[in-house]
Amino acid sequence: MAKIIIIRGTQQSGKTTTAGLVYRELLQYCNKEHKFNGSTVNTDSLIIKNDTVIDFKAELTCNNKKIGILSAGDIANDVRDNLNIFINIKIDVIICCARSVNRIGSTYRMIMDDFSKKNEIALEIFTEYSNVKSEKFTIKNGIVNTILKKILEITSK
């Protein structure tokens, strides 16, 4: 059973940015060698263009537990496929993004309907957003720290 952390937010609210910041923080605690977009790497591989984090998929190992991150969260079918892959390869903690709407066909509803019965929703958190460019990343620090704390709690057991 995987433990799922859901980063929720509206379109363009910084879900991918939040996932990217969590990825960067995890690199301080996890094995340096990890997978990023299917390639094995040893360094921070996050891609930022024009102050925008590009969607990614990462797999890290922390205290012998596998952590998976899916940053793209707007298209339910894509998220479902990637969640199934992570579950099939026995990822222990999955961080995924989902639009915050809870309606039929939404990513969030799909996660709750298709994955919450056989897996544990360990944390559900809404992203923070600011129109002020200089605050784009710093406003997310509290959420990133909350997610990191939860991951470290899970992986230390």
PDB file of C-alpha atoms in Angstrom:
ATOM      1  CA  MET A   1       0.000   0.000   0.000  1.00  0.00           C
ATOM      2  CA  ALA A   2       1.373   3.391  -1.037  1.00  0.00           C
ATOM      3  CA  LYS A   3       1.029   6.548   1.024  1.00  0.00           C
ATOM      4  CA  ILE A   4      -0.155   9.361  -1.228  1.00  0.00           C
ATOM      5  CA  ILE A   5       0.457  13.060  -0.700  1.00  0.00           C
ATOM      6  CA  ILE A   6      -1.761  15.267  -2.843  1.00  0.00           C
ATOM      7  CA  ILE A   7      -0.741  18.817  -3.718  1.00  0.00           C
ATOM      8  CA  ARG A   8      -3.989  20.541  -4.660  1.00  0.00           C
ATOM      9  CA  GLY A   9      -4.580  23.823  -6.422  1.00  0.00           C
ATOM     10  CA  THR A  10      -6.329  25.530  -9.296  1.00  0.00           C
ATOM     11  CA  GLN A  11      -4.866  25.744 -12.768  1.00  0.00           C
ATOM     12  CA  GLN A  12      -1.625  27.767 -12.790  1.00  0.00           C
ATOM     13  CA  SER A  13      -1.542  27.936  -8.972  1.00  0.00           C
ATOM     14  CA  GLY A  14       1.959  26.528  -8.567  1.00  0.00           C
ATOM     15  CA  LYS A  15       1.366  22.811  -8.027  1.00  0.00           C
ATOM     16  CA  THR A  16       4.327  21.867 -10.220  1.00  0.00           C
ATOM     17  CA  THR A  17       6.493  24.535  -8.606  1.00  0.00           C
ATOM     18  CA  THR A  18       5.600  23.184  -5.165  1.00  0.00           C
ATOM     19  CA  ALA A  19       6.428  19.618  -6.279  1.00  0.00           C
ATOM     20  CA  GLY A  20       9.743  20.888  -7.670  1.00  0.00           C
ATOM     21  CA  LEU A  21      10.645  22.588  -4.407  1.00  0.00           C
ATOM     22  CA  VAL A  22       9.813  19.378  -2.513  1.00  0.00           C
ATOM     23  CA  TYR A  23      12.049  17.454  -4.941  1.00  0.00           C
ATOM     24  CA  ARG A  24      14.923  19.851  -4.280  1.00  0.00           C
ATOM     25  CA  GLU A  25      14.516  19.543  -0.516  1.00  0.00           C
ATOM     26  CA  LEU A  26      14.365  15.745  -0.700  1.00  0.00           C
ATOM     27  CA  LEU A  27      17.730  15.669  -2.465  1.00  0.00           C
ATOM     28  CA  GLN A  28      19.257  16.717   0.874  1.00  0.00           C
ATOM     29  CA  TYR A  29      17.858  13.625   2.614  1.00  0.00           C
ATOM     30  CA  CYS A  30      17.693  10.939  -0.071  1.00  0.00           C
ATOM     31  CA  ASN A  31      20.244   8.942  -2.031  1.00  0.00           C
ATOM     32  CA  LYS A  32      21.965  11.174  -4.593  1.00  0.00           C
ATOM     33  CA  GLU A  33      21.434   8.643  -7.383  1.00  0.00           C
ATOM     34  CA  HIS A  34      17.803   8.771  -8.475  1.00  0.00           C
ATOM     35  CA  LYS A  35      15.593   8.721 -11.544  1.00  0.00           C
ATOM     36  CA  PHE A  36      14.413  11.928 -13.135  1.00  0.00           C
ATOM     37  CA  ASN A  37      12.116  11.729 -16.168  1.00  0.00           C
ATOM     38  CA  GLY A  38      13.242   8.146 -16.708  1.00  0.00           C
ATOM     39  CA  SER A  39      17.011   8.784 -16.596  1.00  0.00           C
ATOM     40  CA  THR A  40      19.329   7.895 -13.730  1.00  0.00           C
ATOM     41  CA  VAL A  41      20.975  11.057 -12.410  1.00  0.00           C
ATOM     42  CA  ASN A  42      23.118  12.146  -9.448  1.00  0.00           C
ATOM     43  CA  THR A  43      22.261  15.850  -9.312  1.00  0.00           C
ATOM     44  CA  ASP A  44      19.321  18.207  -9.131  1.00  0.00           C
ATOM     45  CA  SER A  45      17.735  17.822 -12.565  1.00  0.00           C
ATOM     46  CA  LEU A  46      14.832  20.220 -12.162  1.00  0.00           C
ATOM     47  CA  ILE A  47      14.269  22.351 -15.263  1.00  0.00           C
ATOM     48  CA  ILE A  48      13.139  25.944 -14.769  1.00  0.00           C
ATOM     49  CA  LYS A  49      12.379  28.114 -17.788  1.00  0.00           C
ATOM     50  CA  ASN A  50      11.251  31.728 -17.401  1.00  0.00           C
ATOM     51  CA  ASP A  51      10.689  31.192 -13.654  1.00  0.00           C
ATOM     52  CA  THR A  52       8.440  28.208 -14.421  1.00  0.00           C
ATOM     53  CA  VAL A  53       9.172  24.668 -13.268  1.00  0.00           C
ATOM     54  CA  ILE A  54       8.705  22.206 -16.139  1.00  0.00           C
ATOM     55  CA  ASP A  55       6.567  19.116 -15.372  1.00  0.00           C
ATOM     56  CA  PHE A  56       8.606  16.135 -14.251  1.00  0.00           C
ATOM     57  CA  LYS A  57       8.516  12.660 -12.769  1.00  0.00           C
ATOM     58  CA  ALA A  58      11.108  11.608 -10.188  1.00  0.00           C
ATOM     59  CA  GLU A  59      11.905   8.513  -8.139  1.00  0.00           C
ATOM     60  CA  LEU A  60      14.112   8.812  -5.061  1.00  0.00           C
ATOM     61  CA  THR A  61      15.134   6.499  -2.224  1.00  0.00           C
ATOM     62  CA  CYS A  62      15.188   7.752   1.346  1.00  0.00           C
ATOM     63  CA  ASN A  63      15.899   5.406   4.263  1.00  0.00           C
ATOM     64  CA  ASN A  64      15.255   2.393   2.001  1.00  0.00           C
ATOM     65  CA  LYS A  65      11.801   3.728   1.073  1.00  0.00           C
ATOM     66  CA  LYS A  66      10.942   4.695  -2.472  1.00  0.00           C
ATOM     67  CA  ILE A  67       9.475   8.133  -3.078  1.00  0.00           C
ATOM     68  CA  GLY A  68       7.819   9.088  -6.353  1.00  0.00           C
ATOM     69  CA  ILE A  69       6.887  12.585  -7.489  1.00  0.00           C
ATOM     70  CA  LEU A  70       4.433  13.373 -10.304  1.00  0.00           C
ATOM     71  CA  SER A  71       4.235  17.097 -10.942  1.00  0.00           C
ATOM     72  CA  ALA A  72       1.688  17.143 -13.785  1.00  0.00           C
ATOM     73  CA  GLY A  73      -1.767  17.093 -12.234  1.00  0.00           C
ATOM     74  CA  ASP A  74      -4.258  18.556 -14.661  1.00  0.00           C
ATOM     75  CA  ILE A  75      -5.084  15.555 -16.874  1.00  0.00           C
ATOM     76  CA  ALA A  76      -6.700  12.735 -14.900  1.00  0.00           C
ATOM     77  CA  ASN A  77      -5.872   9.923 -17.341  1.00  0.00           C
ATOM     78  CA  ASP A  78      -2.163  10.810 -17.375  1.00  0.00           C
ATOM     79  CA  VAL A  79      -2.051  10.984 -13.588  1.00  0.00           C
ATOM     80  CA  ARG A  80      -3.896   7.633 -13.327  1.00  0.00           C
ATOM     81  CA  ASP A  81      -1.379   5.954 -15.667  1.00  0.00           C
ATOM     82  CA  ASN A  82       1.601   7.314 -13.739  1.00  0.00           C
ATOM     83  CA  LEU A  83       0.098   6.439 -10.349  1.00  0.00           C
ATOM     84  CA  ASN A  84      -0.472   2.870 -11.548  1.00  0.00           C
ATOM     85  CA  ILE A  85       3.154   2.656 -12.692  1.00  0.00           C
ATOM     86  CA  PHE A  86       4.399   3.931  -9.334  1.00  0.00           C
ATOM     87  CA  ILE A  87       2.177   1.500  -7.441  1.00  0.00           C
ATOM     88  CA  ASN A  88       3.258  -1.427  -9.652  1.00  0.00           C
ATOM     89  CA  ILE A  89       6.951  -0.720  -8.992  1.00  0.00           C
ATOM     90  CA  LYS A  90       6.238  -0.520  -5.255  1.00  0.00           C
ATOM     91  CA  ILE A  91       6.783   3.181  -4.598  1.00  0.00           C
ATOM     92  CA  ASP A  92       6.147   3.702  -0.867  1.00  0.00           C
ATOM     93  CA  VAL A  93       5.327   7.428  -0.884  1.00  0.00           C
ATOM     94  CA  ILE A  94       3.758   9.120  -3.897  1.00  0.00           C
ATOM     95  CA  ILE A  95       3.576  12.887  -4.183  1.00  0.00           C
ATOM     96  CA  CYS A  96       1.167  13.943  -6.896  1.00  0.00           C
ATOM     97  CA  CYS A  97      -0.563  17.095  -8.005  1.00  0.00           C
ATOM     98  CA  ALA A  98      -4.264  17.536  -8.687  1.00  0.00           C
ATOM     99  CA  ARG A  99      -6.516  20.363  -9.638  1.00  0.00           C
ATOM    100  CA  SER A 100      -8.510  21.224  -6.567  1.00  0.00           C
ATOM    101  CA  VAL A 101     -11.973  20.761  -8.061  1.00  0.00           C
ATOM    102  CA  ASN A 102     -13.866  17.737  -6.777  1.00  0.00           C
ATOM    103  CA  ARG A 103     -16.113  16.904  -9.702  1.00  0.00           C
ATOM    104  CA  ILE A 104     -16.582  13.953 -12.019  1.00  0.00           C
ATOM    105  CA  GLY A 105     -13.651  13.702 -14.418  1.00  0.00           C
ATOM    106  CA  SER A 106     -11.291  15.798 -12.293  1.00  0.00           C
ATOM    107  CA  THR A 107      -7.853  14.555 -11.308  1.00  0.00           C
ATOM    108  CA  TYR A 108      -8.656  14.951  -7.639  1.00  0.00           C
ATOM    109  CA  ARG A 109     -11.867  12.902  -7.873  1.00  0.00           C
ATOM    110  CA  MET A 110     -10.060  10.205  -9.874  1.00  0.00           C
ATOM    111  CA  ILE A 111      -7.376   9.894  -7.185  1.00  0.00           C
ATOM    112  CA  MET A 112      -9.985   9.651  -4.451  1.00  0.00           C
ATOM    113  CA  ASP A 113     -12.216   7.212  -6.370  1.00  0.00           C
ATOM    114  CA  ASP A 114      -9.504   4.988  -7.846  1.00  0.00           C
ATOM    115  CA  PHE A 115      -6.634   5.066  -5.343  1.00  0.00           C
ATOM    116  CA  SER A 116      -7.797   6.004  -1.834  1.00  0.00           C
ATOM    117  CA  LYS A 117      -9.372   2.623  -1.068  1.00  0.00           C
ATOM    118  CA  LYS A 118      -6.236   0.499  -1.546  1.00  0.00           C
ATOM    119  CA  ASN A 119      -3.726   3.182  -0.576  1.00  0.00           C
ATOM    120  CA  GLU A 120      -3.505   5.746   2.191  1.00  0.00           C
ATOM    121  CA  ILE A 121      -3.980   9.451   1.594  1.00  0.00           C
ATOM    122  CA  ALA A 122      -1.245  10.573   3.987  1.00  0.00           C
ATOM    123  CA  LEU A 123      -1.590  14.301   3.346  1.00  0.00           C
ATOM    124  CA  GLU A 124      -3.756  16.578   1.259  1.00  0.00           C
ATOM    125  CA  ILE A 125      -2.527  20.147   1.022  1.00  0.00           C
ATOM    126  CA  PHE A 126      -3.407  23.241  -1.006  1.00  0.00           C
ATOM    127  CA  THR A 127      -0.642  25.191  -2.665  1.00  0.00           C
ATOM    128  CA  GLU A 128      -0.021  28.875  -2.038  1.00  0.00           C
ATOM    129  CA  TYR A 129       0.154  31.357  -4.888  1.00  0.00           C
ATOM    130  CA  SER A 130       1.269  34.952  -5.300  1.00  0.00           C
ATOM    131  CA  ASN A 131       1.098  37.262  -8.304  1.00  0.00           C
ATOM    132  CA  VAL A 132       4.248  38.952  -7.025  1.00  0.00           C
ATOM    133  CA  LYS A 133       7.106  37.461  -9.031  1.00  0.00           C
ATOM    134  CA  SER A 134       9.638  37.774  -6.201  1.00  0.00           C
ATOM    135  CA  GLU A 135       7.348  35.687  -3.927  1.00  0.00           C
ATOM    136  CA  LYS A 136       6.630  32.916  -6.445  1.00  0.00           C
ATOM    137  CA  PHE A 137       8.913  30.418  -4.715  1.00  0.00           C
ATOM    138  CA  THR A 138       9.195  31.741  -1.151  1.00  0.00           C
ATOM    139  CA  ILE A 139       5.429  31.755  -0.542  1.00  0.00           C
ATOM    140  CA  LYS A 140       5.511  27.970  -0.883  1.00  0.00           C
ATOM    141  CA  ASN A 141       8.075  27.401   1.890  1.00  0.00           C
ATOM    142  CA  GLY A 142       5.492  26.540   4.563  1.00  0.00           C
ATOM    143  CA  ILE A 143       3.762  23.952   2.373  1.00  0.00           C
ATOM    144  CA  VAL A 144       7.064  22.471   1.219  1.00  0.00           C
ATOM    145  CA  ASN A 145       8.186  22.122   4.851  1.00  0.00           C
ATOM    146  CA  THR A 146       4.879  20.460   5.807  1.00  0.00           C
ATOM    147  CA  ILE A 147       5.216  17.948   2.956  1.00  0.00           C
ATOM    148  CA  LEU A 148       8.885  17.308   3.740  1.00  0.00           C
ATOM    149  CA  LYS A 149       8.091  16.733   7.420  1.00  0.00           C
ATOM    150  CA  LYS A 150       5.410  14.201   6.469  1.00  0.00           C
ATOM    151  CA  ILE A 151       7.736  12.361   4.075  1.00  0.00           C
ATOM    152  CA  LEU A 152      10.529  12.187   6.639  1.00  0.00           C
ATOM    153  CA  GLU A 153       8.051  10.927   9.246  1.00  0.00           C
ATOM    154  CA  ILE A 154       6.892   8.157   6.882  1.00  0.00           C
ATOM    155  CA  THR A 155      10.367   7.173   5.735  1.00  0.00           C
ATOM    156  CA  SER A 156      11.812   7.031   9.242  1.00  0.00           C
ATOM    157  CA  LYS A 157       9.476   4.187  10.299  1.00  0.00           C
TER     158      LYS A 157
END
